[in-house]
PDB file of C-alpha atoms and ligand atoms in Angstrom:
ATOM      1  CA  MET A   1     -17.520  12.509  -0.348  1.00 96.00           C
ATOM      2  CA  LYS A   2     -18.345  14.149  -3.677  1.00 97.00           C
ATOM      3  CA  LEU A   3     -16.528  12.737  -6.716  1.00 98.00           C
ATOM      4  CA  ILE A   4     -16.222  14.065 -10.237  1.00 98.00           C
ATOM      5  CA  VAL A   5     -15.796  11.475 -12.971  1.00 98.00           C
ATOM      6  CA  ALA A   6     -14.611  13.387 -16.076  1.00 99.00           C
ATOM      7  CA  GLY A   7     -15.200  11.302 -19.206  1.00 98.00           C
ATOM      8  CA  SER A   8     -17.995   9.259 -17.473  1.00 98.00           C
ATOM      9  CA  THR A   9     -19.463   8.170 -20.760  1.00 98.00           C
ATOM     10  CA  GLY A  10     -16.251   6.241 -21.781  1.00 98.00           C
ATOM     11  CA  PHE A  11     -15.229   2.671 -21.357  1.00 97.00           C
ATOM     12  CA  VAL A  12     -13.314   3.196 -18.016  1.00 98.00           C
ATOM     13  CA  GLY A  13     -15.599   5.992 -16.871  1.00 98.00           C
ATOM     14  CA  THR A  14     -18.656   3.657 -17.066  1.00 98.00           C
ATOM     15  CA  GLU A  15     -16.971   1.128 -14.855  1.00 98.00           C
ATOM     16  CA  VAL A  16     -15.890   3.858 -12.411  1.00 98.00           C
ATOM     17  CA  MET A  17     -19.458   4.998 -12.362  1.00 98.00           C
ATOM     18  CA  ARG A  18     -20.741   1.449 -11.718  1.00 97.00           C
ATOM     19  CA  GLN A  19     -18.488   0.995  -8.794  1.00 97.00           C
ATOM     20  CA  ALA A  20     -18.894   4.460  -7.308  1.00 98.00           C
ATOM     21  CA  LEU A  21     -22.756   4.083  -7.270  1.00 98.00           C
ATOM     22  CA  VAL A  22     -22.456   1.169  -4.836  1.00 96.00           C
ATOM     23  CA  HIS A  23     -19.511   2.535  -2.752  1.00 96.00           C
ATOM     24  CA  PRO A  24     -20.824   3.811   0.570  1.00 95.00           C
ATOM     25  CA  ALA A  25     -18.095   6.391   0.963  1.00 96.00           C
ATOM     26  CA  VAL A  26     -19.104   8.160  -2.280  1.00 97.00           C
ATOM     27  CA  THR A  27     -22.205  10.191  -1.395  1.00 97.00           C
ATOM     28  CA  SER A  28     -22.423  12.272  -4.616  1.00 98.00           C
ATOM     29  CA  ILE A  29     -21.063  11.876  -8.178  1.00 98.00           C
ATOM     30  CA  ALA A  30     -20.825  14.548 -10.800  1.00 98.00           C
ATOM     31  CA  ALA A  31     -20.604  12.767 -14.082  1.00 98.00           C
ATOM     32  CA  LEU A  32     -18.840  15.285 -16.357  1.00 98.00           C
ATOM     33  CA  ALA A  33     -18.892  14.736 -20.122  1.00 98.00           C
ATOM     34  CA  ARG A  34     -19.828  16.346 -23.479  1.00 98.00           C
ATOM     35  CA  ARG A  35     -23.085  14.410 -23.477  1.00 98.00           C
ATOM     36  CA  VAL A  36     -25.549  13.101 -20.812  1.00 98.00           C
ATOM     37  CA  THR A  37     -24.256  10.244 -18.628  1.00 98.00           C
ATOM     38  CA  ALA A  38     -26.886   7.596 -18.069  1.00 97.00           C
ATOM     39  CA  VAL A  39     -26.979   5.036 -15.157  1.00 97.00           C
ATOM     40  CA  PRO A  40     -24.535   2.431 -16.532  1.00 96.00           C
ATOM     41  CA  GLN A  41     -25.945  -0.887 -17.687  1.00 93.00           C
ATOM     42  CA  GLY A  42     -25.285  -3.684 -15.200  1.00 88.00           C
ATOM     43  CA  ALA A  43     -25.315  -1.345 -12.227  1.00 89.00           C
ATOM     44  CA  GLY A  44     -26.307  -3.777  -9.534  1.00 82.00           C
ATOM     45  CA  SER A  45     -29.241  -3.671  -7.138  1.00 85.00           C
ATOM     46  CA  GLY A  46     -27.010  -1.888  -4.567  1.00 90.00           C
ATOM     47  CA  ALA A  47     -26.422   1.056  -6.841  1.00 96.00           C
ATOM     48  CA  ASP A  48     -27.739   4.250  -5.357  1.00 97.00           C
ATOM     49  CA  THR A  49     -28.602   6.279  -8.536  1.00 97.00           C
ATOM     50  CA  THR A  50     -29.765   9.224  -6.495  1.00 97.00           C
ATOM     51  CA  LYS A  51     -26.078  10.006  -5.978  1.00 98.00           C
ATOM     52  CA  LEU A  52     -25.620  10.596  -9.761  1.00 98.00           C
ATOM     53  CA  THR A  53     -25.708  14.134 -11.389  1.00 98.00           C
ATOM     54  CA  SER A  54     -25.014  14.272 -15.099  1.00 98.00           C
ATOM     55  CA  VAL A  55     -23.110  17.370 -15.907  1.00 98.00           C
ATOM     56  CA  VAL A  56     -22.846  18.189 -19.638  1.00 98.00           C
ATOM     57  CA  CYS A  57     -20.088  20.651 -20.543  1.00 98.00           C
ATOM     58  CA  GLU A  58     -20.290  22.205 -23.997  1.00 97.00           C
ATOM     59  CA  ASP A  59     -16.783  23.815 -23.911  1.00 97.00           C
ATOM     60  CA  PHE A  60     -14.004  22.196 -21.971  1.00 98.00           C
ATOM     61  CA  ARG A  61     -11.804  25.213 -22.451  1.00 97.00           C
ATOM     62  CA  SER A  62     -14.250  27.539 -20.698  1.00 97.00           C
ATOM     63  CA  TYR A  63     -16.686  26.322 -18.052  1.00 98.00           C
ATOM     64  CA  SER A  64     -20.107  27.880 -17.761  1.00 98.00           C
ATOM     65  CA  GLU A  65     -21.284  29.141 -14.322  1.00 98.00           C
ATOM     66  CA  SER A  66     -23.920  26.376 -14.262  1.00 98.00           C
ATOM     67  CA  VAL A  67     -21.307  23.660 -14.842  1.00 98.00           C
ATOM     68  CA  LYS A  68     -19.079  25.201 -12.188  1.00 98.00           C
ATOM     69  CA  ARG A  69     -22.006  25.177  -9.753  1.00 98.00           C
ATOM     70  CA  ASP A  70     -22.501  21.473 -10.364  1.00 98.00           C
ATOM     71  CA  LEU A  71     -18.829  20.654  -9.796  1.00 98.00           C
ATOM     72  CA  ALA A  72     -18.398  22.792  -6.755  1.00 97.00           C
ATOM     73  CA  GLY A  73     -17.727  21.048  -3.371  1.00 96.00           C
ATOM     74  CA  ALA A  74     -15.955  17.983  -4.802  1.00 97.00           C
ATOM     75  CA  ASP A  75     -13.283  16.240  -2.797  1.00 97.00           C
ATOM     76  CA  ALA A  76     -11.735  14.385  -5.784  1.00 98.00           C
ATOM     77  CA  CYS A  77     -11.730  14.102  -9.562  1.00 98.00           C
ATOM     78  CA  ILE A  78     -10.848  11.099 -11.818  1.00 99.00           C
ATOM     79  CA  TRP A  79     -10.002  12.578 -15.169  1.00 99.00           C
ATOM     80  CA  LEU A  80     -10.587  10.070 -18.037  1.00 98.00           C
ATOM     81  CA  ILE A  81     -11.158  12.398 -21.036  1.00 98.00           C
ATOM     82  CA  GLY A  82      -8.634  11.358 -23.668  1.00 96.00           C
ATOM     83  CA  LEU A  83      -8.329   9.871 -27.051  1.00 95.00           C
ATOM     84  CA  THR A  84      -7.649   6.365 -28.251  1.00 90.00           C
ATOM     85  CA  PRO A  85      -4.636   6.019 -30.652  1.00 88.00           C
ATOM     86  CA  SER A  86      -7.115   5.339 -33.588  1.00 90.00           C
ATOM     87  CA  GLU A  87      -8.892   8.590 -32.906  1.00 94.00           C
ATOM     88  CA  VAL A  88      -5.555  10.406 -32.791  1.00 95.00           C
ATOM     89  CA  LYS A  89      -4.726   9.330 -36.389  1.00 92.00           C
ATOM     90  CA  LYS A  90      -7.997  10.792 -37.745  1.00 95.00           C
ATOM     91  CA  MET A  91      -7.728  14.258 -36.075  1.00 97.00           C
ATOM     92  CA  PRO A  92      -5.485  17.403 -36.882  1.00 97.00           C
ATOM     93  CA  TRP A  93      -2.686  17.436 -34.357  1.00 97.00           C
ATOM     94  CA  GLN A  94      -3.772  20.835 -32.871  1.00 98.00           C
ATOM     95  CA  GLU A  95      -7.107  19.355 -31.897  1.00 98.00           C
ATOM     96  CA  VAL A  96      -5.422  16.258 -30.410  1.00 98.00           C
ATOM     97  CA  ARG A  97      -3.236  18.557 -28.323  1.00 98.00           C
ATOM     98  CA  SER A  98      -6.154  20.763 -27.274  1.00 98.00           C
ATOM     99  CA  ILE A  99      -8.305  17.796 -26.007  1.00 98.00           C
ATOM    100  CA  CYS A 100      -5.303  16.098 -24.270  1.00 98.00           C
ATOM    101  CA  LEU A 101      -3.528  19.008 -22.877  1.00 98.00           C
ATOM    102  CA  ASP A 102      -5.749  22.081 -22.734  1.00 98.00           C
ATOM    103  CA  TYR A 103      -8.876  20.318 -21.563  1.00 98.00           C
ATOM    104  CA  THR A 104      -7.013  18.523 -18.664  1.00 98.00           C
ATOM    105  CA  VAL A 105      -5.153  21.633 -17.525  1.00 98.00           C
ATOM    106  CA  THR A 106      -8.239  23.846 -17.778  1.00 98.00           C
ATOM    107  CA  GLY A 107     -10.300  21.227 -15.967  1.00 98.00           C
ATOM    108  CA  LEU A 108      -7.782  20.942 -13.120  1.00 98.00           C
ATOM    109  CA  GLU A 109      -7.292  24.688 -12.715  1.00 98.00           C
ATOM    110  CA  THR A 110     -11.112  25.362 -12.897  1.00 98.00           C
ATOM    111  CA  ILE A 111     -12.161  22.632 -10.509  1.00 98.00           C
ATOM    112  CA  ALA A 112      -9.438  23.214  -7.923  1.00 97.00           C
ATOM    113  CA  GLN A 113     -10.480  26.802  -7.603  1.00 96.00           C
ATOM    114  CA  LEU A 114     -14.203  25.992  -6.813  1.00 96.00           C
ATOM    115  CA  PRO A 115     -15.448  26.362  -3.308  1.00 93.00           C
ATOM    116  CA  ARG A 116     -15.005  23.283  -1.046  1.00 89.00           C
ATOM    117  CA  ASP A 117     -15.978  22.395   2.467  1.00 83.00           C
ATOM    118  CA  PRO A 118     -13.707  22.392   4.373  1.00 79.00           C
ATOM    119  CA  ALA A 119     -11.589  24.652   2.189  1.00 73.00           C
ATOM    120  CA  SER A 120      -8.471  23.553   4.032  1.00 73.00           C
ATOM    121  CA  LYS A 121      -8.857  19.928   2.797  1.00 86.00           C
ATOM    122  CA  SER A 122      -6.760  19.134  -0.219  1.00 94.00           C
ATOM    123  CA  PHE A 123      -8.420  18.297  -3.490  1.00 97.00           C
ATOM    124  CA  ARG A 124      -7.436  14.926  -5.138  1.00 98.00           C
ATOM    125  CA  PHE A 125      -6.979  14.889  -8.906  1.00 98.00           C
ATOM    126  CA  LEU A 126      -6.276  11.509 -10.559  1.00 98.00           C
ATOM    127  CA  TYR A 127      -5.130  11.816 -14.233  1.00 99.00           C
ATOM    128  CA  VAL A 128      -5.359   8.582 -16.234  1.00 98.00           C
ATOM    129  CA  SER A 129      -2.549   8.580 -18.664  1.00 98.00           C
ATOM    130  CA  GLY A 130      -0.968   5.614 -20.351  1.00 97.00           C
ATOM    131  CA  ALA A 131       2.071   3.196 -19.704  1.00 96.00           C
ATOM    132  CA  ASN A 132       3.945   4.507 -22.655  1.00 95.00           C
ATOM    133  CA  ALA A 133       3.491   8.270 -21.962  1.00 97.00           C
ATOM    134  CA  GLU A 134       6.969   9.844 -21.726  1.00 98.00           C
ATOM    135  CA  ARG A 135       7.814  12.973 -19.758  1.00 98.00           C
ATOM    136  CA  ASP A 136      11.342  13.358 -20.956  1.00 98.00           C
ATOM    137  CA  PRO A 137      11.205  14.969 -24.522  1.00 96.00           C
ATOM    138  CA  ARG A 138      14.664  13.378 -25.276  1.00 98.00           C
ATOM    139  CA  LYS A 139      13.214   9.885 -24.904  1.00 97.00           C
ATOM    140  CA  LYS A 140      10.646   9.820 -27.695  1.00 96.00           C
ATOM    141  CA  PRO A 141       9.113   6.366 -28.026  1.00 93.00           C
ATOM    142  CA  TRP A 142       9.248   4.896 -31.532  1.00 89.00           C
ATOM    143  CA  VAL A 143       5.619   3.922 -31.558  1.00 90.00           C
ATOM    144  CA  LEU A 144       3.214   6.788 -31.461  1.00 93.00           C
ATOM    145  CA  GLY A 145       6.203   9.051 -30.402  1.00 96.00           C
ATOM    146  CA  ASP A 146       4.494  12.496 -30.518  1.00 97.00           C
ATOM    147  CA  TYR A 147       1.344  11.271 -28.845  1.00 97.00           C
ATOM    148  CA  CYS A 148       3.347   9.583 -25.954  1.00 97.00           C
ATOM    149  CA  LEU A 149       5.372  12.777 -25.458  1.00 98.00           C
ATOM    150  CA  LEU A 150       2.125  14.885 -25.414  1.00 98.00           C
ATOM    151  CA  ARG A 151       0.622  12.621 -22.721  1.00 98.00           C
ATOM    152  CA  GLY A 152       3.832  12.912 -20.765  1.00 98.00           C
ATOM    153  CA  GLU A 153       3.599  16.678 -21.102  1.00 98.00           C
ATOM    154  CA  VAL A 154       0.206  16.589 -19.616  1.00 98.00           C
ATOM    155  CA  GLU A 155       1.453  14.408 -16.723  1.00 98.00           C
ATOM    156  CA  SER A 156       4.198  16.968 -16.009  1.00 98.00           C
ATOM    157  CA  HIS A 157       1.561  19.984 -16.086  1.00 98.00           C
ATOM    158  CA  VAL A 158      -0.708  17.999 -13.540  1.00 98.00           C
ATOM    159  CA  LEU A 159       2.239  17.245 -11.154  1.00 98.00           C
ATOM    160  CA  GLU A 160       3.583  20.761 -11.380  1.00 98.00           C
ATOM    161  CA  HIS A 161       0.137  22.190 -10.623  1.00 98.00           C
ATOM    162  CA  ALA A 162      -0.016  20.065  -7.538  1.00 98.00           C
ATOM    163  CA  LYS A 163       3.522  21.026  -6.529  1.00 98.00           C
ATOM    164  CA  VAL A 164       3.047  24.759  -6.601  1.00 98.00           C
ATOM    165  CA  SER A 165      -0.415  24.539  -4.916  1.00 96.00           C
ATOM    166  CA  ARG A 166       1.253  24.067  -1.478  1.00 93.00           C
ATOM    167  CA  GLY A 167      -0.995  21.201  -0.471  1.00 94.00           C
ATOM    168  CA  ALA A 168      -4.244  22.517  -1.904  1.00 95.00           C
ATOM    169  CA  VAL A 169      -4.129  19.865  -4.735  1.00 97.00           C
ATOM    170  CA  GLU A 170      -2.827  16.305  -4.467  1.00 98.00           C
ATOM    171  CA  ALA A 171      -2.198  14.720  -7.822  1.00 98.00           C
ATOM    172  CA  CYS A 172      -1.748  11.145  -9.056  1.00 98.00           C
ATOM    173  CA  ILE A 173      -0.913   9.978 -12.457  1.00 98.00           C
ATOM    174  CA  ALA A 174      -2.169   6.483 -13.315  1.00 98.00           C
ATOM    175  CA  LYS A 175      -0.207   4.780 -16.139  1.00 98.00           C
ATOM    176  CA  PRO A 176      -2.162   1.699 -17.179  1.00 98.00           C
ATOM    177  CA  GLY A 177      -1.152  -0.542 -20.099  1.00 96.00           C
ATOM    178  CA  LEU A 178      -4.022  -2.081 -22.194  1.00 94.00           C
ATOM    179  CA  ILE A 179      -7.318  -2.022 -20.293  1.00 96.00           C
ATOM    180  CA  ASP A 180      -9.237  -5.130 -20.939  1.00 94.00           C
ATOM    181  CA  GLU A 181     -12.730  -6.338 -20.075  1.00 91.00           C
ATOM    182  CA  PRO A 182     -13.660 -10.039 -20.357  1.00 83.00           C
ATOM    183  CA  GLY A 183     -15.825 -10.543 -23.442  1.00 75.00           C
ATOM    184  CA  ARG A 184     -15.347  -7.003 -24.716  1.00 71.00           C
ATOM    185  CA  THR A 185     -13.390  -7.921 -27.864  1.00 66.00           C
ATOM    186  CA  GLY A 186     -13.788 -10.813 -30.300  1.00 66.00           C
ATOM    187  CA  VAL A 187     -11.139 -13.620 -30.660  1.00 66.00           C
ATOM    188  CA  VAL A 188      -9.481 -11.963 -33.740  1.00 64.00           C
ATOM    189  CA  MET A 189      -9.154  -8.608 -32.063  1.00 64.00           C
ATOM    190  CA  LYS A 190      -7.848 -10.226 -28.946  1.00 65.00           C
ATOM    191  CA  ALA A 191      -5.110 -12.036 -31.041  1.00 64.00           C
ATOM    192  CA  VAL A 192      -4.208  -8.724 -32.601  1.00 63.00           C
ATOM    193  CA  GLN A 193      -3.991  -6.987 -29.188  1.00 67.00           C
ATOM    194  CA  THR A 194      -1.912  -9.931 -27.686  1.00 67.00           C
ATOM    195  CA  ILE A 195       0.601  -9.575 -30.602  1.00 62.00           C
ATOM    196  CA  GLY A 196       0.610  -5.716 -30.291  1.00 64.00           C
ATOM    197  CA  ARG A 197       1.069  -5.909 -26.583  1.00 65.00           C
ATOM    198  CA  SER A 198       4.050  -8.280 -26.772  1.00 65.00           C
ATOM    199  CA  PHE A 199       5.576  -6.238 -29.623  1.00 62.00           C
ATOM    200  CA  ILE A 200       5.770  -2.982 -27.673  1.00 67.00           C
ATOM    201  CA  GLY A 201       5.825  -4.538 -24.288  1.00 78.00           C
ATOM    202  CA  LEU A 202       2.488  -3.157 -23.008  1.00 90.00           C
ATOM    203  CA  PRO A 203       1.129  -4.657 -19.792  1.00 95.00           C
ATOM    204  CA  LYS A 204      -2.515  -5.336 -19.212  1.00 95.00           C
ATOM    205  CA  ILE A 205      -5.152  -4.533 -16.603  1.00 97.00           C
ATOM    206  CA  ASP A 206      -8.744  -5.525 -16.214  1.00 97.00           C
ATOM    207  CA  VAL A 207     -11.236  -2.510 -16.305  1.00 98.00           C
ATOM    208  CA  GLY A 208     -12.658  -3.637 -12.905  1.00 97.00           C
ATOM    209  CA  GLU A 209      -9.150  -3.475 -11.370  1.00 98.00           C
ATOM    210  CA  ILE A 210      -8.314  -0.089 -12.583  1.00 98.00           C
ATOM    211  CA  ALA A 211     -11.711   1.410 -11.711  1.00 98.00           C
ATOM    212  CA  ALA A 212     -11.349  -0.051  -8.186  1.00 98.00           C
ATOM    213  CA  ALA A 213      -7.797   1.249  -7.835  1.00 98.00           C
ATOM    214  CA  LEU A 214      -8.727   4.823  -8.926  1.00 98.00           C
ATOM    215  CA  LEU A 215     -11.694   4.827  -6.571  1.00 98.00           C
ATOM    216  CA  ASP A 216      -9.515   3.642  -3.673  1.00 98.00           C
ATOM    217  CA  GLN A 217      -6.981   6.527  -4.203  1.00 98.00           C
ATOM    218  CA  ALA A 218      -9.741   9.082  -4.727  1.00 98.00           C
ATOM    219  CA  ILE A 219     -11.495   8.016  -1.479  1.00 97.00           C
ATOM    220  CA  ASN A 220      -8.604   6.925   0.849  1.00 96.00           C
ATOM    221  CA  GLY A 221      -5.833   9.173  -0.295  1.00 96.00           C
ATOM    222  CA  ILE A 222      -3.066   8.966  -2.875  1.00 97.00           C
ATOM    223  CA  ASP A 223      -0.195   6.610  -2.102  1.00 94.00           C
ATOM    224  CA  THR A 224       2.318   8.034  -4.512  1.00 97.00           C
ATOM    225  CA  ASP A 225       2.304  10.534  -7.410  1.00 98.00           C
ATOM    226  CA  THR A 226       2.699   8.008 -10.156  1.00 98.00           C
ATOM    227  CA  LEU A 227       1.064   4.561 -10.245  1.00 98.00           C
ATOM    228  CA  LEU A 228       2.341   2.073 -12.867  1.00 98.00           C
ATOM    229  CA  ASN A 229       0.250  -0.709 -14.279  1.00 98.00           C
ATOM    230  CA  ALA A 230       1.445  -3.212 -11.677  1.00 98.00           C
ATOM    231  CA  ASP A 231       0.641  -0.841  -8.818  1.00 98.00           C
ATOM    232  CA  LEU A 232      -2.886  -0.344 -10.191  1.00 98.00           C
ATOM    233  CA  VAL A 233      -3.410  -4.121 -10.548  1.00 98.00           C
ATOM    234  CA  ARG A 234      -2.394  -4.641  -6.945  1.00 98.00           C
ATOM    235  CA  LEU A 235      -4.468  -1.727  -5.476  1.00 98.00           C
ATOM    236  CA  GLY A 236      -7.334  -2.676  -7.676  1.00 98.00           C
ATOM    237  CA  GLN A 237      -7.286  -6.421  -6.633  1.00 98.00           C
ATOM    238  CA  GLU A 238      -6.911  -5.427  -2.905  1.00 97.00           C
ATOM    239  CA  ALA A 239      -9.962  -3.087  -3.107  1.00 97.00           C
ATOM    240  CA  LEU A 240     -12.027  -5.712  -4.959  1.00 97.00           C
ATOM    241  CA  ARG A 241     -11.112  -8.453  -2.465  1.00 97.00           C
ATOM    242  CA  ALA A 242     -12.039  -6.124   0.481  1.00 94.00           C
ATOM    243  CA  ARG A 243     -15.398  -5.316  -1.211  1.00 91.00           C
ATOM    244  CA  ALA A 244     -16.167  -8.990  -1.896  1.00 92.00           C
ATOM    245  CA  ALA A 245     -15.590  -9.709   1.784  1.00 91.00           C
ATOM    246  CA  GLY A 246     -18.043  -6.846   2.645  1.00 85.00           C
ATOM    247  CA  ARG A 247     -15.220  -4.521   3.726  1.00 80.00           C
ATOM    248  CA  HIS A 248     -15.213  -1.255   1.732  1.00 73.00           C
ATOM    249  CA  ARG A 249     -11.917   0.422   2.565  1.00 69.00           C
ATOM    250  CA  SER A 250     -12.946   3.894   3.734  1.00 70.00           C
ATOM    251  CA  PRO A 251     -11.021   6.768   5.235  1.00 71.00           C
TER     252      PRO A 251
HETATM  253  N1  NAP B 301      -8.808   1.822 -23.029  1.00 96.33           N
HETATM  254  C1  NAP B 301      -7.505   1.537 -22.822  1.00 96.33           C
HETATM  255  O1  NAP B 301      -6.987   0.379 -23.084  1.00 96.33           O
HETATM  256  C2  NAP B 301      -6.509   2.617 -22.270  1.00 96.33           C
HETATM  257  C3  NAP B 301      -5.205   2.235 -21.986  1.00 96.33           C
HETATM  258  C4  NAP B 301      -4.378   3.191 -21.485  1.00 96.33           C
HETATM  259  C5  NAP B 301      -4.775   4.486 -21.275  1.00 96.33           C
HETATM  260  N2  NAP B 301      -6.093   4.800 -21.531  1.00 96.33           N
HETATM  261  C6  NAP B 301      -6.643   6.164 -21.252  1.00 96.33           C
HETATM  262  O2  NAP B 301      -7.546   6.138 -20.310  1.00 96.33           O
HETATM  263  C7  NAP B 301      -8.479   7.190 -20.487  1.00 96.33           C
HETATM  264  C8  NAP B 301      -9.900   6.636 -20.597  1.00 96.33           C
HETATM  265  O3  NAP B 301      -9.907   5.560 -21.601  1.00 96.33           O
HETATM  266  P1  NAP B 301     -11.260   4.940 -22.167  1.00 96.33           P
HETATM  267  O4  NAP B 301     -10.800   3.655 -22.743  1.00 96.33           O
HETATM  268  O5  NAP B 301     -12.423   5.068 -21.148  1.00 96.33           O
HETATM  269  O6  NAP B 301     -11.576   5.988 -23.422  1.00 96.33           O
HETATM  270  P2  NAP B 301     -13.015   6.144 -24.103  1.00 96.33           P
HETATM  271  O7  NAP B 301     -13.928   5.122 -23.911  1.00 96.33           O
HETATM  272  O8  NAP B 301     -12.666   6.653 -25.474  1.00 96.33           O
HETATM  273  O9  NAP B 301     -13.586   7.500 -23.269  1.00 96.33           O
HETATM  274  C9  NAP B 301     -13.003   8.695 -23.381  1.00 96.33           C
HETATM  275  C10 NAP B 301     -13.841   9.748 -22.688  1.00 96.33           C
HETATM  276  O10 NAP B 301     -13.363  10.980 -23.152  1.00 96.33           O
HETATM  277  C11 NAP B 301     -14.411  11.691 -23.853  1.00 96.33           C
HETATM  278  N3  NAP B 301     -13.938  12.487 -24.909  1.00 96.33           N
HETATM  279  C12 NAP B 301     -13.275  12.026 -26.060  1.00 96.33           C
HETATM  280  N4  NAP B 301     -13.143  13.034 -26.880  1.00 96.33           N
HETATM  281  C13 NAP B 301     -13.690  14.087 -26.337  1.00 96.33           C
HETATM  282  C14 NAP B 301     -13.871  15.537 -26.813  1.00 96.33           C
HETATM  283  N5  NAP B 301     -13.426  15.919 -27.928  1.00 96.33           N
HETATM  284  N6  NAP B 301     -14.513  16.323 -25.954  1.00 96.33           N
HETATM  285  C15 NAP B 301     -15.004  15.864 -24.836  1.00 96.33           C
HETATM  286  N7  NAP B 301     -14.956  14.658 -24.328  1.00 96.33           N
HETATM  287  C16 NAP B 301     -14.264  13.744 -25.124  1.00 96.33           C
HETATM  288  C17 NAP B 301     -15.441  10.675 -24.314  1.00 96.33           C
HETATM  289  O11 NAP B 301     -16.689  11.149 -24.485  1.00 96.33           O
HETATM  290  P3  NAP B 301     -17.765  10.474 -25.471  1.00 96.33           P
HETATM  291  O12 NAP B 301     -18.275   9.255 -24.744  1.00 96.33           O
HETATM  292  O13 NAP B 301     -18.766  11.330 -25.748  1.00 96.33           O
HETATM  293  O14 NAP B 301     -17.002  10.076 -26.786  1.00 96.33           O
HETATM  294  C18 NAP B 301     -15.375   9.591 -23.132  1.00 96.33           C
HETATM  295  O15 NAP B 301     -16.119  10.147 -22.038  1.00 96.33           O
HETATM  296  C19 NAP B 301      -8.006   7.826 -21.814  1.00 96.33           C
HETATM  297  O16 NAP B 301      -7.251   8.995 -21.461  1.00 96.33           O
HETATM  298  C20 NAP B 301      -7.182   6.781 -22.395  1.00 96.33           C
HETATM  299  O17 NAP B 301      -6.090   7.368 -23.276  1.00 96.33           O
HETATM  300  C21 NAP B 301      -6.955   3.902 -22.126  1.00 96.33           C
END
C-alpha cells in the first residue's frame, strides 16, 4: 500500500516513518512536510529506504500539480501536522486556525480527490488530534479552551467529510494524551509534565505505541471513528507484540 505521512518531520511523524519503513505491507511512503524529510535516525537495518519519497509542500492551502502527482495513488494518510500548545501561544490566532483547520481540511479534500487504483477502494484518513479536543462548543475546557474547541472543530470537519463521501473516505480521529518517549525529556521536565498531567487529568502514551496503532489502522482498516488514548495504547501494544513475534498484522 501507499501511505502518506503528513507532518513526517515531527516527533510522532519520525516514529511513524521509522516503523513504516520496516513494515512489509507498506510499499511506498510519501512523506509530506514543509521541508525535506530525511531517513529517520535509528531506522534499523530492516528499513527499506527506497520506499521513501520526500514531498515538500510550500503552500498547504493550495497544492501544486507536482505535489499532487507525488501524493496520487495513496491508500491512506496519517495527518500529524499541528501545533504544540507552546507554539499556539506565540502565534496570532488566525494563523493557528489556518494551520490547524484550513491545512487539514484542504489536505483531506485535495488528497481524497486524487486518482487511486482501484478507484472503488475507500481512502483512509487518520487525523491525530488530542485527548482534550472538544467537539461541543458549549463544553469549553478551562485549560487552553479556544485551542481545544478548535481541534474539536477540525475533528468534526474530518468526520463530516467522511460521512458525506458515501464510503469514498473512511476517517478516524486519534485522541492521544501526552505522547512520551523514554529518554526524550530531562528529569525536571518529566516532573513538570507529571504534575501537569495529573492536574488536567491527561493520560499518557508511548510514541512507539501511537505510531504502531496509527499504522495498524491505516493498513488493516479503521476499527471505529474515534480512538481514545486507552484504545491507542491497546492497539499499539498488540501491533508491537505481533511484530516482535515476527507476525506483522496485514490485511
Ligand atoms: N506530542 C504530544 O505530546 C502530543 C499530544 C497530543 C496530541 N499531539 C498532536 O499530534 C500531532 C503531532 O504531534 P508532534 O508531537 O509530532 O508535533 P511536532 O513534533 O511539532 O510535529 C508537527 C509537524 O507539523 C509540522 N508543522 C508545524 N507547523 C507547520 C506549519 N506552519 N506549516 C507546515 N507544517 C507545520 C511540523 O513541521 P516542522 O518539522 O517543519 O516544524 C511537523 O512536521 C499534532 O497535531 C499534535 O498537536 C501531540
